[in-house]
Each structure stands twice: as C-alpha cells, then as structure tokens.
Amino acid sequence: MRHPTNRRTMLMTAGAAAVAAVAGPVAAQSIDIRGAVTFEGSAVIPEGHIEIYLEDPAIQDKARRRVTQTRIKSDGRSKSIAFNLSLPASTTASPTRRIVARLERADGWLVARGSTQLEAGTPVYLTLNAVIY
C-alpha cells in the first residue's frame, strides 16, 4: 500500500537539497589570511609599496613557488598596516609555507623585508627589518 507524501516530508527534502546546494560552493571558496605588518623597533613604516606573498620554499620551480600575493601602499605615517591575503582553496597545506613581506621605494629599491611561518587559523604578524646594503 502506497502512503501519500505529506507536506512535512516535501519540506524536509527541499531543505536538504537547499543546504547541499549552498554547501558545495562554500567549500570551494578561498581561505583568507589576515594579519598586520610592523617595522622593527615599533617605528613608523617608511613610504613605499609593501608586497606580501605566500611562498613555499620546498617547491623547486620558482615560477610556482609564490602561491598568492597582494600589494599595499605605505604612506610613511603608520606604525602598523593590516592586510588580507586570499589563499586559493586548491592550495595544498605544507609545513614549509611562509608569508613574506617586502617594502620597496617608488624607484624599486628594497627598504625592508620580513617573513614568518604560516600557522593555520591564526593571524599573521610580520615585522619588517631594514635591509643593509
């Protein structure tokens, strides 16, 4: 004997389908890495462009070593600059991954550099150290 489909069963089925449809794209979204850059000795960050990127030194191919990057402008008045770096979901986790920041003047000269290991789920705090030529 066949039972008629009731309204509750139909709503539960529709709800499950909606959750599955939404969960698929959410799982494929990128992961955001948030953090801040400071200058050594808590000094003001000099004027220039800060390039922040994620790299994996274990990868031998230099073209593929940098996973993602962003650029931020420093006005020469801030002691700390916040950043957000989007990591593609397809990136594999590696214990050797690190975040690197490079501060360059407008003419391309490197002023400061800093790096730190990437730890999942924690904010990243980078300290730029002045480069000595």
mmCIF file with all atom_site columns, C-alpha atoms in Angstrom:
data_model
loop_
_atom_site.group_PDB
_atom_site.id
_atom_site.type_symbol
_atom_site.label_atom_id
_atom_site.label_alt_id
_atom_site.label_comp_id
_atom_site.label_asym_id
_atom_site.label_entity_id
_atom_site.label_seq_id
_atom_site.pdbx_PDB_ins_code
_atom_site.Cartn_x
_atom_site.Cartn_y
_atom_site.Cartn_z
_atom_site.occupancy
_atom_site.B_iso_or_equiv
_atom_site.pdbx_formal_charge
_atom_site.auth_seq_id
_atom_site.auth_comp_id
_atom_site.auth_asym_id
_atom_site.auth_atom_id
_atom_site.pdbx_PDB_model_num
ATOM 1   C CA . MET A 1 1   ? 0.000  0.000  0.000   1.00 0.00 ? 1   MET A CA 1
ATOM 2   C CA . ARG A 1 2   ? 1.358  3.343  -1.011  1.00 0.00 ? 2   ARG A CA 1
ATOM 3   C CA . HIS A 1 3   ? 1.435  6.224  1.506   1.00 0.00 ? 3   HIS A CA 1
ATOM 4   C CA . PRO A 1 4   ? 0.680  9.726  0.304   1.00 0.00 ? 4   PRO A CA 1
ATOM 5   C CA . THR A 1 5   ? 3.588  12.190 0.538   1.00 0.00 ? 5   THR A CA 1
ATOM 6   C CA . ASN A 1 6   ? 2.831  14.725 3.218   1.00 0.00 ? 6   ASN A CA 1
ATOM 7   C CA . ARG A 1 7   ? 3.852  18.360 3.366   1.00 0.00 ? 7   ARG A CA 1
ATOM 8   C CA . ARG A 1 8   ? 6.455  17.804 6.088   1.00 0.00 ? 8   ARG A CA 1
ATOM 9   C CA . THR A 1 9   ? 8.356  15.220 4.023   1.00 0.00 ? 9   THR A CA 1
ATOM 10  C CA . MET A 1 10  ? 8.406  17.521 0.993   1.00 0.00 ? 10  MET A CA 1
ATOM 11  C CA . LEU A 1 11  ? 9.689  20.470 3.045   1.00 0.00 ? 11  LEU A CA 1
ATOM 12  C CA . MET A 1 12  ? 12.430 18.369 4.632   1.00 0.00 ? 12  MET A CA 1
ATOM 13  C CA . THR A 1 13  ? 13.535 17.117 1.210   1.00 0.00 ? 13  THR A CA 1
ATOM 14  C CA . ALA A 1 14  ? 13.564 20.641 -0.231  1.00 0.00 ? 14  ALA A CA 1
ATOM 15  C CA . GLY A 1 15  ? 15.515 21.921 2.786   1.00 0.00 ? 15  GLY A CA 1
ATOM 16  C CA . ALA A 1 16  ? 18.139 19.188 2.476   1.00 0.00 ? 16  ALA A CA 1
ATOM 17  C CA . ALA A 1 17  ? 18.541 19.958 -1.236  1.00 0.00 ? 17  ALA A CA 1
ATOM 18  C CA . ALA A 1 18  ? 18.956 23.675 -0.491  1.00 0.00 ? 18  ALA A CA 1
ATOM 19  C CA . VAL A 1 19  ? 21.622 23.005 2.153   1.00 0.00 ? 19  VAL A CA 1
ATOM 20  C CA . ALA A 1 20  ? 23.518 20.724 -0.231  1.00 0.00 ? 20  ALA A CA 1
ATOM 21  C CA . ALA A 1 21  ? 23.364 23.339 -2.996  1.00 0.00 ? 21  ALA A CA 1
ATOM 22  C CA . VAL A 1 22  ? 24.753 26.047 -0.719  1.00 0.00 ? 22  VAL A CA 1
ATOM 23  C CA . ALA A 1 23  ? 27.407 23.871 0.960   1.00 0.00 ? 23  ALA A CA 1
ATOM 24  C CA . GLY A 1 24  ? 29.067 22.916 -2.337  1.00 0.00 ? 24  GLY A CA 1
ATOM 25  C CA . PRO A 1 25  ? 30.204 26.430 -3.375  1.00 0.00 ? 25  PRO A CA 1
ATOM 26  C CA . VAL A 1 26  ? 31.085 27.400 0.201   1.00 0.00 ? 26  VAL A CA 1
ATOM 27  C CA . ALA A 1 27  ? 33.530 24.517 0.491   1.00 0.00 ? 27  ALA A CA 1
ATOM 28  C CA . ALA A 1 28  ? 35.301 25.632 -2.705  1.00 0.00 ? 28  ALA A CA 1
ATOM 29  C CA . GLN A 1 29  ? 35.805 29.259 -1.624  1.00 0.00 ? 29  GLN A CA 1
ATOM 30  C CA . SER A 1 30  ? 39.219 30.663 -0.866  1.00 0.00 ? 30  SER A CA 1
ATOM 31  C CA . ILE A 1 31  ? 40.647 30.984 2.631   1.00 0.00 ? 31  ILE A CA 1
ATOM 32  C CA . ASP A 1 32  ? 41.545 34.449 3.896   1.00 0.00 ? 32  ASP A CA 1
ATOM 33  C CA . ILE A 1 33  ? 44.784 35.056 5.749   1.00 0.00 ? 33  ILE A CA 1
ATOM 34  C CA . ARG A 1 34  ? 44.598 38.178 7.881   1.00 0.00 ? 34  ARG A CA 1
ATOM 35  C CA . GLY A 1 35  ? 47.439 39.932 9.592   1.00 0.00 ? 35  GLY A CA 1
ATOM 36  C CA . ALA A 1 36  ? 49.451 43.081 10.142  1.00 0.00 ? 36  ALA A CA 1
ATOM 37  C CA . VAL A 1 37  ? 52.857 44.415 9.153   1.00 0.00 ? 37  VAL A CA 1
ATOM 38  C CA . THR A 1 38  ? 55.024 46.488 11.514  1.00 0.00 ? 38  THR A CA 1
ATOM 39  C CA . PHE A 1 39  ? 58.519 47.955 11.262  1.00 0.00 ? 39  PHE A CA 1
ATOM 40  C CA . GLU A 1 40  ? 61.422 46.966 13.510  1.00 0.00 ? 40  GLU A CA 1
ATOM 41  C CA . GLY A 1 41  ? 61.585 48.784 16.825  1.00 0.00 ? 41  GLY A CA 1
ATOM 42  C CA . SER A 1 42  ? 57.904 49.796 16.508  1.00 0.00 ? 42  SER A CA 1
ATOM 43  C CA . ALA A 1 43  ? 58.963 52.654 14.243  1.00 0.00 ? 43  ALA A CA 1
ATOM 44  C CA . VAL A 1 44  ? 56.819 54.201 11.514  1.00 0.00 ? 44  VAL A CA 1
ATOM 45  C CA . ILE A 1 45  ? 56.778 52.137 8.318   1.00 0.00 ? 45  ILE A CA 1
ATOM 46  C CA . PRO A 1 46  ? 58.621 54.108 5.594   1.00 0.00 ? 46  PRO A CA 1
ATOM 47  C CA . GLU A 1 47  ? 56.798 55.261 2.475   1.00 0.00 ? 47  GLU A CA 1
ATOM 48  C CA . GLY A 1 48  ? 56.643 52.773 -0.391  1.00 0.00 ? 48  GLY A CA 1
ATOM 49  C CA . HIS A 1 49  ? 54.865 49.653 -1.600  1.00 0.00 ? 49  HIS A CA 1
ATOM 50  C CA . ILE A 1 50  ? 54.636 46.522 0.511   1.00 0.00 ? 50  ILE A CA 1
ATOM 51  C CA . GLU A 1 51  ? 54.383 43.294 -1.433  1.00 0.00 ? 51  GLU A CA 1
ATOM 52  C CA . ILE A 1 52  ? 53.043 40.433 0.688   1.00 0.00 ? 52  ILE A CA 1
ATOM 53  C CA . TYR A 1 53  ? 53.037 36.903 -0.660  1.00 0.00 ? 53  TYR A CA 1
ATOM 54  C CA . LEU A 1 54  ? 52.781 33.289 0.372   1.00 0.00 ? 54  LEU A CA 1
ATOM 55  C CA . GLU A 1 55  ? 55.644 31.095 -0.756  1.00 0.00 ? 55  GLU A CA 1
ATOM 56  C CA . ASP A 1 56  ? 56.671 27.501 -0.295  1.00 0.00 ? 56  ASP A CA 1
ATOM 57  C CA . PRO A 1 57  ? 60.477 27.115 -0.321  1.00 0.00 ? 57  PRO A CA 1
ATOM 58  C CA . ALA A 1 58  ? 60.077 23.344 -0.755  1.00 0.00 ? 58  ALA A CA 1
ATOM 59  C CA . ILE A 1 59  ? 58.866 23.899 -4.346  1.00 0.00 ? 59  ILE A CA 1
ATOM 60  C CA . GLN A 1 60  ? 61.869 23.910 -6.665  1.00 0.00 ? 60  GLN A CA 1
ATOM 61  C CA . ASP A 1 61  ? 60.131 25.637 -9.597  1.00 0.00 ? 61  ASP A CA 1
ATOM 62  C CA . LYS A 1 62  ? 60.489 29.381 -8.879  1.00 0.00 ? 62  LYS A CA 1
ATOM 63  C CA . ALA A 1 63  ? 57.524 30.223 -11.115 1.00 0.00 ? 63  ALA A CA 1
ATOM 64  C CA . ARG A 1 64  ? 55.203 28.093 -8.955  1.00 0.00 ? 64  ARG A CA 1
ATOM 65  C CA . ARG A 1 65  ? 56.820 28.932 -5.595  1.00 0.00 ? 65  ARG A CA 1
ATOM 66  C CA . ARG A 1 66  ? 54.654 32.027 -4.972  1.00 0.00 ? 66  ARG A CA 1
ATOM 67  C CA . VAL A 1 67  ? 51.111 30.881 -4.315  1.00 0.00 ? 67  VAL A CA 1
ATOM 68  C CA . THR A 1 68  ? 49.303 34.219 -3.906  1.00 0.00 ? 68  THR A CA 1
ATOM 69  C CA . GLN A 1 69  ? 50.253 37.848 -3.361  1.00 0.00 ? 69  GLN A CA 1
ATOM 70  C CA . THR A 1 70  ? 48.957 41.344 -2.679  1.00 0.00 ? 70  THR A CA 1
ATOM 71  C CA . ARG A 1 71  ? 50.380 44.884 -2.689  1.00 0.00 ? 71  ARG A CA 1
ATOM 72  C CA . ILE A 1 72  ? 49.710 47.596 -0.124  1.00 0.00 ? 72  ILE A CA 1
ATOM 73  C CA . LYS A 1 73  ? 50.815 51.227 -0.222  1.00 0.00 ? 73  LYS A CA 1
ATOM 74  C CA . SER A 1 74  ? 52.526 52.692 2.840   1.00 0.00 ? 74  SER A CA 1
ATOM 75  C CA . ASP A 1 75  ? 52.084 56.448 3.276   1.00 0.00 ? 75  ASP A CA 1
ATOM 76  C CA . GLY A 1 76  ? 55.018 56.751 5.703   1.00 0.00 ? 76  GLY A CA 1
ATOM 77  C CA . ARG A 1 77  ? 52.805 57.656 8.674   1.00 0.00 ? 77  ARG A CA 1
ATOM 78  C CA . SER A 1 78  ? 51.544 54.317 10.050  1.00 0.00 ? 78  SER A CA 1
ATOM 79  C CA . LYS A 1 79  ? 53.173 52.061 12.629  1.00 0.00 ? 79  LYS A CA 1
ATOM 80  C CA . SER A 1 80  ? 51.064 49.072 11.587  1.00 0.00 ? 80  SER A CA 1
ATOM 81  C CA . ILE A 1 81  ? 49.294 48.173 8.345   1.00 0.00 ? 81  ILE A CA 1
ATOM 82  C CA . ALA A 1 82  ? 46.655 45.445 8.190   1.00 0.00 ? 82  ALA A CA 1
ATOM 83  C CA . PHE A 1 83  ? 46.429 43.108 5.209   1.00 0.00 ? 83  PHE A CA 1
ATOM 84  C CA . ASN A 1 84  ? 44.231 40.359 3.852   1.00 0.00 ? 84  ASN A CA 1
ATOM 85  C CA . LEU A 1 85  ? 45.609 37.625 1.599   1.00 0.00 ? 85  LEU A CA 1
ATOM 86  C CA . SER A 1 86  ? 43.261 35.210 -0.170  1.00 0.00 ? 86  SER A CA 1
ATOM 87  C CA . LEU A 1 87  ? 44.571 31.690 -0.387  1.00 0.00 ? 87  LEU A CA 1
ATOM 88  C CA . PRO A 1 88  ? 43.034 29.542 -3.145  1.00 0.00 ? 88  PRO A CA 1
ATOM 89  C CA . ALA A 1 89  ? 41.156 26.507 -1.818  1.00 0.00 ? 89  ALA A CA 1
ATOM 90  C CA . SER A 1 90  ? 43.120 24.260 -4.189  1.00 0.00 ? 90  SER A CA 1
ATOM 91  C CA . THR A 1 91  ? 46.394 25.049 -2.395  1.00 0.00 ? 91  THR A CA 1
ATOM 92  C CA . THR A 1 92  ? 47.855 22.111 -0.511  1.00 0.00 ? 92  THR A CA 1
ATOM 93  C CA . ALA A 1 93  ? 48.972 22.585 3.069   1.00 0.00 ? 93  ALA A CA 1
ATOM 94  C CA . SER A 1 94  ? 52.711 22.382 3.567   1.00 0.00 ? 94  SER A CA 1
ATOM 95  C CA . PRO A 1 95  ? 54.719 22.798 6.794   1.00 0.00 ? 95  PRO A CA 1
ATOM 96  C CA . THR A 1 96  ? 57.301 24.916 4.938   1.00 0.00 ? 96  THR A CA 1
ATOM 97  C CA . ARG A 1 97  ? 54.892 27.630 3.747   1.00 0.00 ? 97  ARG A CA 1
ATOM 98  C CA . ARG A 1 98  ? 55.712 31.138 4.878   1.00 0.00 ? 98  ARG A CA 1
ATOM 99  C CA . ILE A 1 99  ? 54.395 34.661 4.462   1.00 0.00 ? 99  ILE A CA 1
ATOM 100 C CA . VAL A 1 100 ? 56.944 37.151 3.118   1.00 0.00 ? 100 VAL A CA 1
ATOM 101 C CA . ALA A 1 101 ? 56.678 40.956 3.047   1.00 0.00 ? 101 ALA A CA 1
ATOM 102 C CA . ARG A 1 102 ? 58.940 43.276 1.045   1.00 0.00 ? 102 ARG A CA 1
ATOM 103 C CA . LEU A 1 103 ? 58.908 47.069 1.333   1.00 0.00 ? 103 LEU A CA 1
ATOM 104 C CA . GLU A 1 104 ? 60.200 48.860 -1.760  1.00 0.00 ? 104 GLU A CA 1
ATOM 105 C CA . ARG A 1 105 ? 60.546 52.559 -2.523  1.00 0.00 ? 105 ARG A CA 1
ATOM 106 C CA . ALA A 1 106 ? 58.938 54.043 -5.629  1.00 0.00 ? 106 ALA A CA 1
ATOM 107 C CA . ASP A 1 107 ? 62.236 53.671 -7.531  1.00 0.00 ? 107 ASP A CA 1
ATOM 108 C CA . GLY A 1 108 ? 62.322 49.913 -6.823  1.00 0.00 ? 108 GLY A CA 1
ATOM 109 C CA . TRP A 1 109 ? 64.964 49.837 -4.076  1.00 0.00 ? 109 TRP A CA 1
ATOM 110 C CA . LEU A 1 110 ? 64.325 47.289 -1.356  1.00 0.00 ? 110 LEU A CA 1
ATOM 111 C CA . VAL A 1 111 ? 63.995 49.074 2.015   1.00 0.00 ? 111 VAL A CA 1
ATOM 112 C CA . ALA A 1 112 ? 62.937 46.254 4.357   1.00 0.00 ? 112 ALA A CA 1
ATOM 113 C CA . ARG A 1 113 ? 61.950 42.596 4.377   1.00 0.00 ? 113 ARG A CA 1
ATOM 114 C CA . GLY A 1 114 ? 60.358 40.180 6.817   1.00 0.00 ? 114 GLY A CA 1
ATOM 115 C CA . SER A 1 115 ? 58.893 36.686 6.894   1.00 0.00 ? 115 SER A CA 1
ATOM 116 C CA . THR A 1 116 ? 57.179 34.243 9.222   1.00 0.00 ? 116 THR A CA 1
ATOM 117 C CA . GLN A 1 117 ? 55.852 30.686 9.099   1.00 0.00 ? 117 GLN A CA 1
ATOM 118 C CA . LEU A 1 118 ? 52.170 30.315 8.283   1.00 0.00 ? 118 LEU A CA 1
ATOM 119 C CA . GLU A 1 119 ? 50.134 28.692 11.049  1.00 0.00 ? 119 GLU A CA 1
ATOM 120 C CA . ALA A 1 120 ? 46.593 27.710 10.113  1.00 0.00 ? 120 ALA A CA 1
ATOM 121 C CA . GLY A 1 121 ? 43.796 29.611 11.808  1.00 0.00 ? 121 GLY A CA 1
ATOM 122 C CA . THR A 1 122 ? 45.921 32.306 13.461  1.00 0.00 ? 122 THR A CA 1
ATOM 123 C CA . PRO A 1 123 ? 46.508 35.925 12.407  1.00 0.00 ? 123 PRO A CA 1
ATOM 124 C CA . VAL A 1 124 ? 49.890 36.666 10.858  1.00 0.00 ? 124 VAL A CA 1
ATOM 125 C CA . TYR A 1 125 ? 52.138 39.350 12.350  1.00 0.00 ? 125 TYR A CA 1
ATOM 126 C CA . LEU A 1 126 ? 55.126 40.346 10.229  1.00 0.00 ? 126 LEU A CA 1
ATOM 127 C CA . THR A 1 127 ? 57.975 42.616 11.306  1.00 0.00 ? 127 THR A CA 1
ATOM 128 C CA . LEU A 1 128 ? 59.870 44.358 8.534   1.00 0.00 ? 128 LEU A CA 1
ATOM 129 C CA . ASN A 1 129 ? 63.616 44.552 9.144   1.00 0.00 ? 129 ASN A CA 1
ATOM 130 C CA . ALA A 1 130 ? 65.667 47.220 7.396   1.00 0.00 ? 130 ALA A CA 1
ATOM 131 C CA . VAL A 1 131 ? 67.885 45.944 4.597   1.00 0.00 ? 131 VAL A CA 1
ATOM 132 C CA . ILE A 1 132 ? 71.555 46.828 4.839   1.00 0.00 ? 132 ILE A CA 1
ATOM 133 C CA . TYR A 1 133 ? 73.426 47.128 1.537   1.00 0.00 ? 133 TYR A CA 1
#
